[in-house]
Coordinates of C-alpha atoms in Angstrom, one line a residue:
X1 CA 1.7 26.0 -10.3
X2 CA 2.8 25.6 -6.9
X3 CA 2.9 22.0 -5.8
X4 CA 2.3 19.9 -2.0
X5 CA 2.7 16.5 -1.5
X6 CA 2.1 15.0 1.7
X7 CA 2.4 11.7 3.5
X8 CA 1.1 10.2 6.7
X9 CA 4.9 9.8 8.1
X10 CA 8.0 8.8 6.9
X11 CA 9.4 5.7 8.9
X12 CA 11.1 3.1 6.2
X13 CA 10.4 2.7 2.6
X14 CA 7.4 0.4 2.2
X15 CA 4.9 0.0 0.1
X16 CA 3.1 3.7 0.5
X17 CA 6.7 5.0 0.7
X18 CA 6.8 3.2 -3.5
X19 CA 3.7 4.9 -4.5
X20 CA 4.9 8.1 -2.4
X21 CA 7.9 8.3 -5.0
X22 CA 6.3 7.9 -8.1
X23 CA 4.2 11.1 -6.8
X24 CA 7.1 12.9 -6.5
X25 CA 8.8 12.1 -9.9
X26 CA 5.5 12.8 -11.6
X27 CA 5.0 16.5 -9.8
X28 CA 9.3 17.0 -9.1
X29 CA 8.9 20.2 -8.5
X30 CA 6.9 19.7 -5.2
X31 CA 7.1 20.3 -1.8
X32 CA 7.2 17.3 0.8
X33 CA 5.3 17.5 3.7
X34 CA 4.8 14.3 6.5
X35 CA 4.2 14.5 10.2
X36 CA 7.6 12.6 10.6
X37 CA 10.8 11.6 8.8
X38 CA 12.6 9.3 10.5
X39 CA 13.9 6.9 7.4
X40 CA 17.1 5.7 7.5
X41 CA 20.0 7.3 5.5
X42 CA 20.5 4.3 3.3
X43 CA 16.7 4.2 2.2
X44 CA 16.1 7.9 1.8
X45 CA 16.4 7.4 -2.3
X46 CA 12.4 7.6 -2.8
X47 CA 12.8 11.1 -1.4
X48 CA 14.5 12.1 -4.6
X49 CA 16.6 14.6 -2.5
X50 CA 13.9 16.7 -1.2
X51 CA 13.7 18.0 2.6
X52 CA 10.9 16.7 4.1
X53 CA 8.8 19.4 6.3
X54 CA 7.7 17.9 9.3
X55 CA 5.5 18.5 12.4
X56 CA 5.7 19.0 16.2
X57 CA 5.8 15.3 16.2
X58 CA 9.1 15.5 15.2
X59 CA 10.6 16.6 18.4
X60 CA 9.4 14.4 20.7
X61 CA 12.0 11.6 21.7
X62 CA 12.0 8.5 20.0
X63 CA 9.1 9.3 18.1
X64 CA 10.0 6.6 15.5
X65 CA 9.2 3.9 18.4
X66 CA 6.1 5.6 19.6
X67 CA 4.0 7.4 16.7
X68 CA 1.4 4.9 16.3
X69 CA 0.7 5.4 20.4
X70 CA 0.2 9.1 19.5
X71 CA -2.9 8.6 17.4
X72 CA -4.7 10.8 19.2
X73 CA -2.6 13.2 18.5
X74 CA -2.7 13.2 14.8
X75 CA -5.7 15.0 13.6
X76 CA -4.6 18.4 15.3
X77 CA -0.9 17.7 14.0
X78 CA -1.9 17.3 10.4
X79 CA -3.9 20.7 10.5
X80 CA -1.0 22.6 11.7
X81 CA 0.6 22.4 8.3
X82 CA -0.2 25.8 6.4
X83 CA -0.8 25.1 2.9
X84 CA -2.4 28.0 1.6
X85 CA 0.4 29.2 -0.9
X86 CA 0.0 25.9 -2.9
X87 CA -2.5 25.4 -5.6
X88 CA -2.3 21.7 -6.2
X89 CA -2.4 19.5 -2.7
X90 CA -1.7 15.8 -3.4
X91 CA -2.3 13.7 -0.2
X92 CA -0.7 10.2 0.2
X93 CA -3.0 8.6 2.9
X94 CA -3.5 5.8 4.9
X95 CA -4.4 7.5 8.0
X96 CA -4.7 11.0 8.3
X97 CA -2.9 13.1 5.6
X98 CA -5.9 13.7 3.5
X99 CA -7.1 16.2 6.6
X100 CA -4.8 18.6 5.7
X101 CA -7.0 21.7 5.4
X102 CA -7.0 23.6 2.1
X103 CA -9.2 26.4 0.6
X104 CA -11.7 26.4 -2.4
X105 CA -9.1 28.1 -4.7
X106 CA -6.7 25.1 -4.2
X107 CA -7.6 20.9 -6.1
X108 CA -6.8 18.4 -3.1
X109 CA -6.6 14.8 -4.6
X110 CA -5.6 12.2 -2.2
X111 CA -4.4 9.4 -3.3
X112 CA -6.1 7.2 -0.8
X113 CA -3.9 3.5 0.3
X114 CA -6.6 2.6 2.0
X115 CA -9.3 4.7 4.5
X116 CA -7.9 4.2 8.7
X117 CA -8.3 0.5 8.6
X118 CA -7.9 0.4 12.9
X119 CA -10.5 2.9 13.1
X120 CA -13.1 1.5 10.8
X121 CA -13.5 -2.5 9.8
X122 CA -10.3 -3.8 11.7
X123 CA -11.9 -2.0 14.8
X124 CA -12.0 -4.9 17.0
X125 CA -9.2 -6.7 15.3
X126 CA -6.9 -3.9 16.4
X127 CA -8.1 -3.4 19.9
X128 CA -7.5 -7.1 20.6
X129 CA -4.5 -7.5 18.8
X130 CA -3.5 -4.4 20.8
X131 CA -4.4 -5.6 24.2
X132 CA -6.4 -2.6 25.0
X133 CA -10.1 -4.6 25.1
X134 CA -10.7 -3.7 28.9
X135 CA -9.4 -0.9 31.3
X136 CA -8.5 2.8 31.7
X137 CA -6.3 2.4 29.0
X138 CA -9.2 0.4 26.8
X139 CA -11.7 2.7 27.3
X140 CA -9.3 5.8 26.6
X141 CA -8.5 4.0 22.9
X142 CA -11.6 3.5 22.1
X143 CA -13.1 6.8 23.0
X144 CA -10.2 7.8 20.7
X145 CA -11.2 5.8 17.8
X146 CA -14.7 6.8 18.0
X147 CA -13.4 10.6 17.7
X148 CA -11.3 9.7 15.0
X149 CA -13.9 8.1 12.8
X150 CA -16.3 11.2 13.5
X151 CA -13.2 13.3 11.8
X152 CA -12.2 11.5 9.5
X153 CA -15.6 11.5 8.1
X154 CA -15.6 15.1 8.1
X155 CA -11.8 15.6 6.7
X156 CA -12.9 13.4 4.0
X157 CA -15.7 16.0 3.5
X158 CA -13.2 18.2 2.0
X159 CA -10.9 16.2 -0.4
X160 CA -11.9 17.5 -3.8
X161 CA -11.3 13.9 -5.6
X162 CA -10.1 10.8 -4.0
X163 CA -8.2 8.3 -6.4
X164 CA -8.4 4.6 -4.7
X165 CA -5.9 1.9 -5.3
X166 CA -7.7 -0.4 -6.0
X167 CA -11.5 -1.7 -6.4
X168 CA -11.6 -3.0 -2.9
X169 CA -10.6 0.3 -1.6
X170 CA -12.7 2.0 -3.8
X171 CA -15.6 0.2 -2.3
X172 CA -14.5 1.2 1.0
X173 CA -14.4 4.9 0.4
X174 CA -17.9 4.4 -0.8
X175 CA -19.3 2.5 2.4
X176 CA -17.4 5.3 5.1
X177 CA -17.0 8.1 3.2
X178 CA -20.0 8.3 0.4
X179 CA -17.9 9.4 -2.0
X180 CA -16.6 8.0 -5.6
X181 CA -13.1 7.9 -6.5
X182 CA -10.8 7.1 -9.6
X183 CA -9.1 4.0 -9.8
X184 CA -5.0 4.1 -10.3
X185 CA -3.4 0.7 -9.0
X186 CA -0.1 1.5 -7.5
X187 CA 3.3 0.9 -9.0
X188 CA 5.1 -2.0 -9.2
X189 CA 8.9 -1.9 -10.7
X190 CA 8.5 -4.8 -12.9
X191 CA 11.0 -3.8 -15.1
X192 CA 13.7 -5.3 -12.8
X193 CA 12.6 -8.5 -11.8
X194 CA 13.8 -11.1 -14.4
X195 CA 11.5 -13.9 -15.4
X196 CA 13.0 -17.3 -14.2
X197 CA 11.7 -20.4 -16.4
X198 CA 13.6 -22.9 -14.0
X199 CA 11.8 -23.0 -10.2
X200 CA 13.4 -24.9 -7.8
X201 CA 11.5 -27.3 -4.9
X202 CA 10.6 -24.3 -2.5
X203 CA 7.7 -22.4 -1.3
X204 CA 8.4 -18.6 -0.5
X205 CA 6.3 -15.9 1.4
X206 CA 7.2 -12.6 2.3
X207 CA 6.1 -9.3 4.5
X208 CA 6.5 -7.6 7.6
X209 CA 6.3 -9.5 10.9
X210 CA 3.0 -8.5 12.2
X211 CA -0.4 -10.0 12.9
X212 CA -2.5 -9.0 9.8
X213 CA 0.2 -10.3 7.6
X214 CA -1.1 -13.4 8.8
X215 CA 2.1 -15.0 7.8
X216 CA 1.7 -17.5 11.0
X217 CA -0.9 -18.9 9.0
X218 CA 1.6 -20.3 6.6
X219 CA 4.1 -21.5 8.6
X220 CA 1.2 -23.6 10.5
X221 CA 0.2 -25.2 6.9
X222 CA 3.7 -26.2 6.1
X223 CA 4.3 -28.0 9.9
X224 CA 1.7 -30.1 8.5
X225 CA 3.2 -30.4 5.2
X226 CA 7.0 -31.5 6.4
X227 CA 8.0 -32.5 3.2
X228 CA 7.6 -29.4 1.3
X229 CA 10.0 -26.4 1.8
X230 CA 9.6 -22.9 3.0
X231 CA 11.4 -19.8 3.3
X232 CA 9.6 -16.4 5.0
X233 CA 11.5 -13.4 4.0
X234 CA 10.9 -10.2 6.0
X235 CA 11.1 -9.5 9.7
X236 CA 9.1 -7.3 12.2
X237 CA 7.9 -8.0 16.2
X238 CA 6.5 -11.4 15.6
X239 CA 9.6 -13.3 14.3
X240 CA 10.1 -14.8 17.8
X241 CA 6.9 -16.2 17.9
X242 CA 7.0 -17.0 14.2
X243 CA 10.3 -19.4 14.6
X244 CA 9.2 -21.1 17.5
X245 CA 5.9 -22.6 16.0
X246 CA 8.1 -23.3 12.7
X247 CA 9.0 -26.7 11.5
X248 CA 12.8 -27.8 10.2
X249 CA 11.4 -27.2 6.8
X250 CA 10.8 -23.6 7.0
X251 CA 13.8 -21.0 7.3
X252 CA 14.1 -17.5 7.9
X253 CA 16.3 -15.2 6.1
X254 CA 15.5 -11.9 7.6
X255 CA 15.0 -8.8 5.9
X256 CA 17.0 -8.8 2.5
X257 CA 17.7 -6.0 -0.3
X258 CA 15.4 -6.2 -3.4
X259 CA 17.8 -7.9 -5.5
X260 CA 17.8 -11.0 -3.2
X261 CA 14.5 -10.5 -2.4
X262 CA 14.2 -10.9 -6.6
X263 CA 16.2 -13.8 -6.3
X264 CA 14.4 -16.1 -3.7
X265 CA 11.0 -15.0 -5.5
X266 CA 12.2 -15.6 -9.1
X267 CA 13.3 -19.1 -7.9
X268 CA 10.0 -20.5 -6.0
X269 CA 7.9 -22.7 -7.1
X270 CA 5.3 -20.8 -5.8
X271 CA 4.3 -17.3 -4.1
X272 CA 1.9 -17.4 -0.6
X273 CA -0.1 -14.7 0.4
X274 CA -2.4 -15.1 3.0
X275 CA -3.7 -11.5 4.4
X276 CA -6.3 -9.4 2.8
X277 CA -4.4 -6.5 1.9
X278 CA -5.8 -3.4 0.1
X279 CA -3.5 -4.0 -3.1
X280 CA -0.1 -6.3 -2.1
X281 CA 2.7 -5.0 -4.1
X282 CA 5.1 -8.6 -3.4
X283 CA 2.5 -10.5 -5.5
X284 CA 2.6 -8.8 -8.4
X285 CA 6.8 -8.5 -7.9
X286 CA 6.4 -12.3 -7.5
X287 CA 4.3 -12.2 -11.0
X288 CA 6.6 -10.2 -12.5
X289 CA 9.5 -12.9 -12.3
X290 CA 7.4 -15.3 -13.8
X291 CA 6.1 -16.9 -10.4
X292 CA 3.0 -18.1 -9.5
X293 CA 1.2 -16.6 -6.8
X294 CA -1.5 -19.0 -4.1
X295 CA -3.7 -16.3 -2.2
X296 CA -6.2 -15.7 0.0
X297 CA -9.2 -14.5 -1.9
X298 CA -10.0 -11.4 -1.1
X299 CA -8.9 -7.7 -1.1
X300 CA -6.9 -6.7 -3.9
X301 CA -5.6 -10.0 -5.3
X302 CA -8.5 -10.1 -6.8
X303 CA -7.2 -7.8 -8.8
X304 CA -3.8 -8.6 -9.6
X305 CA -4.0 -12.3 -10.0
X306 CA -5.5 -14.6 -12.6
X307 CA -7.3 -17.9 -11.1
X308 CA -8.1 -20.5 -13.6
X309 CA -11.3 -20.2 -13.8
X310 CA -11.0 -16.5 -14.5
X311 CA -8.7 -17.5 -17.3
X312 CA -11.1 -19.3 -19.0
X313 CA -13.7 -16.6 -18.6
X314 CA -11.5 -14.2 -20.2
X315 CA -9.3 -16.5 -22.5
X316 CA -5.8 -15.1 -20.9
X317 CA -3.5 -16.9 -19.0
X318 CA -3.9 -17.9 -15.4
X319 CA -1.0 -16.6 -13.0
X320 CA -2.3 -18.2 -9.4
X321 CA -5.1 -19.6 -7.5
X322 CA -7.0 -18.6 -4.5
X323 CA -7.9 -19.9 -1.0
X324 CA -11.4 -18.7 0.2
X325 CA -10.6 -19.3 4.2
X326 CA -7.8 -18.0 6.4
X327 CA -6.8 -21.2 7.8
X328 CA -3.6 -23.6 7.8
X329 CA -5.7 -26.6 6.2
X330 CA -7.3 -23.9 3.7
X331 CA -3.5 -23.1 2.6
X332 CA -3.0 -27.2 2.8
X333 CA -5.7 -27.9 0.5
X334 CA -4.4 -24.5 -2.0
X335 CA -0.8 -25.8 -1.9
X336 CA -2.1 -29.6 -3.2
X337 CA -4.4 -28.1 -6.2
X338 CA -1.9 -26.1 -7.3
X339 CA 1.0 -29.1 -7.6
X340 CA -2.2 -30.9 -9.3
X341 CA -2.3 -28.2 -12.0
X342 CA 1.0 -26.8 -12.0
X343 CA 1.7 -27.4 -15.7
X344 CA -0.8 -24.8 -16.6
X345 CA 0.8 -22.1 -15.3
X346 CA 3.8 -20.5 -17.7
X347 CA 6.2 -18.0 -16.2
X348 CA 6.5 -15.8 -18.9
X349 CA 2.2 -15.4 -19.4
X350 CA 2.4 -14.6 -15.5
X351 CA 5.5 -12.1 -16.1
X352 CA 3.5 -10.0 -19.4
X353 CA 0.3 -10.0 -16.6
X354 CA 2.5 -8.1 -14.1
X355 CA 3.7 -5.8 -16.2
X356 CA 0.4 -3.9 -16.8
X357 CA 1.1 -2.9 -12.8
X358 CA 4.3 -0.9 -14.1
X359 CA 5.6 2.6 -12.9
X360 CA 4.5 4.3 -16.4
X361 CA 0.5 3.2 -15.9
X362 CA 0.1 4.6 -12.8
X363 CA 2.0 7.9 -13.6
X364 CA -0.1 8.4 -16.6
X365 CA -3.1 7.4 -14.7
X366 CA -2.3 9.8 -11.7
X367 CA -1.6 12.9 -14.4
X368 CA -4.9 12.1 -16.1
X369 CA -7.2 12.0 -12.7
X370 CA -5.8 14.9 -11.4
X371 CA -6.0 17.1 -14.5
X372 CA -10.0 15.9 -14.7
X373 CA -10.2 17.0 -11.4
X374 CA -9.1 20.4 -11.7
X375 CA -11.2 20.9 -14.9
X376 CA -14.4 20.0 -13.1
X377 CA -13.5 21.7 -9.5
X378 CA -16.9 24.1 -8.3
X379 CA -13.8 27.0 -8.2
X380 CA -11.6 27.8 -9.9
X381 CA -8.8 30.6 -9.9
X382 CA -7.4 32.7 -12.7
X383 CA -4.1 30.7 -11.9
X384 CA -3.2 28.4 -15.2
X385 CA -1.8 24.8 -14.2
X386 CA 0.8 25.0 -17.1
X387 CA 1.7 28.9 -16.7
X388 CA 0.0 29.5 -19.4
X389 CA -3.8 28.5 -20.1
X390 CA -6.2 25.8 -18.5
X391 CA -5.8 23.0 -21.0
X392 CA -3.8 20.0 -19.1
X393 CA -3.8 18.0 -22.0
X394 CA -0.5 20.0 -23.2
X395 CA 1.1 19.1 -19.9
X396 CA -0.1 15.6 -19.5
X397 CA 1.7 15.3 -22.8
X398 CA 4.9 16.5 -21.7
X399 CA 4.7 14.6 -18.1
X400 CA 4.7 11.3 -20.4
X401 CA 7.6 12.6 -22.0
X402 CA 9.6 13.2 -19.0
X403 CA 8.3 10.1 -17.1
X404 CA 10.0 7.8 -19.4
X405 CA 13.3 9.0 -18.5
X406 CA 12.7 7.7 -14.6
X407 CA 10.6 4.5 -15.8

């Protein structure tokens, strides 16, 4: 069976760029497709090798710097790729790789990150963030949103079965799309974070520089808090106006490899994360080396950490607490209940949690959806998955085999 993966764009190796990975160790045989690659040499390892095939986007100068100004331009770029040769088409989307057009004779699953958050629910959030509320240049972005929603309503149209990452996404392919999707939460490498039993008298928080990180929001609670220490790892646009609002007690390391990124979390006291994010990968890293985790109650750390009060629901272990506003005192007030109760939370309950979040789950998962899918497409060709008959329960077997020698 002839295999496609493809990607929105390949920039750096974030958090879609993970999952994007584990795609391509569970189907290795695949083709890579994305409407750019532009990631640096010395992060290229999630690639496993593979040339990535790219679009006209590719030529254009700079485009690194100036894809997400080409938005418009997207749509028609991600229907120039021909796919017809391939039987299995697995999308990795967050914007608009799930419009790549296939036939009925050919199972598209996109694995969905989250449906085009800019054009739908962070509409206005984006636009003003964005400068572009009033103006030529206002009017022309939104004219382009409003197109963009109108196709990516119908591109979803055609996606044979979506698989969400998580509940919260799940709920928003249901309320712009209409359809149902499998759940398969992304992976997390667990397996190399160490769980640290000693924390030291430090706060950490980490993510890319940008406005819906909402990392500004911690930095204000801890001027207010001066005797309590911070440290923001990451970088991105806003670390200029990040460090100037900072107090003494907050420091900045810039962006890090994992392994020191593994250290500073393994040491905190305490993980904050303040944006509603569709999944968050660095909470559940922060988990997996025993450290709790102080969020903003919504999105999909809902799913991946365990208040107290859920712990006594379901008689487990609690691995963090919530905050239920996106303010500085709201983070304040979180920060002060959880040095009240920080004797109930024990870093190796929090590190057993995370590892339910490892690489093998959502392989297994992945393999599982997609060979449901095929068995109840509308169509199907005389063209077995394994080479040999219909049944993918032979090769879901074999794929478990296989995974565990990459994790």
């Amino acid at each position: 069976m002839k295999v496609a993966i493809i990607h929105d764009w390949c920039v750096v190796y974030g958090g879609a760029e993970r999952v994007l990975e584990h795609i391509i160790d569970c189907y290795p045989q695949a083709d890579i497709f994305s409407l750019i690659d532009k990631v640096p040499e010395e992060q290229r390892h999630f690639l496993r090798g593979k040339t990535v095939n790219t679009s006209f986007l590719q030529r254009i100068p700079k485009i690194e710097k100036l894809y997400r100004k080409l938005l418009f331009l997207m749509p028609y770029a991600i229907e120039q790729f021909d796919l017809t040769e391939y039987d299995l088409v697995i999308s990795s989307s967050y914007c608009v790789a799930k419009g790549v057009l296939t036939g009925p004779n050919q199972l598209h699953v996109s694995y969905c990150h989250s449906p085009m958050r800019y054009a739908w629910d962070h509409y206005h959030e984006y636009l003003h963030e964005m400068n572009l509320g009033n103006g030529p240049i206002g009017l022309f972005a939104k004219r382009t949103l409003h197109k963009i929603r109108d196709w990516d309503v119908r591109s979803s149209n055609t996606v044979d079965r979506f698989v969400a990452n998580s509940s919260f996404v799940n709920a928003r392919i249901k309320k712009f799309y209409r359809r149902d999707s499998d759940i398969v939460f992304p992976p997390v490498e667990t397996s190399i974070f160490e769980v640290q039993h000693h924390k030291e008298d430090y706060y950490v928080t980490a993510g890319r520089f940008v406005p819906f990180k909402r990392l500004d929001l911690v930095v204000d609670a801890f001027r207010e808090m001066p005797d309590k220490k911070l440290i923001v790892v990451g970088d991105g646009p806003d670390r200029g106006k990040l460090e100037s609002k900072a107090g003494s007690n907050v420091t900045f390391t810039g962006f890090l490899s994992a392994p020191e990124v593994a250290n500073y979390l393994g040491r905190a006291k305490a993980f904050l994360f303040p944006s509603e994010e569709d999944f968050g990968i660095v909470p559940v890293e922060a988990q997996a080396s025993g450290t709790p985790v102080i969020a903003f109650g919504s999105g999909g750390a809902l799913e991946t950490v365990v208040s107290p009060e859920q712990a006594k629901r379901t008689q487990s272990q609690p691995t963090g607490l919530f905050f239920n506003r996106q303010t500085p005192g709201a983070i304040v007030d979180a920060v002060k209940r959880f040095e009240d109760n920080i004797s109930i939370f024990e870093p190796a309950a929090i590190s057993r949690h995370a590892s339910s979040f490892a690489p093998s789950a959502f392989k297994e998962a992945l393999l599982a959806s997609v060979a449901r899918a095929w068995q109840e497409k509308a169509y199907r060709p005389n063209i077995p998955p394994t080479g040999s008959d219909n049944n993918w329960s032979t090769e879901i077997t074999d794929a478990r085999d296989s995974l565990s020698n990459v994790g």
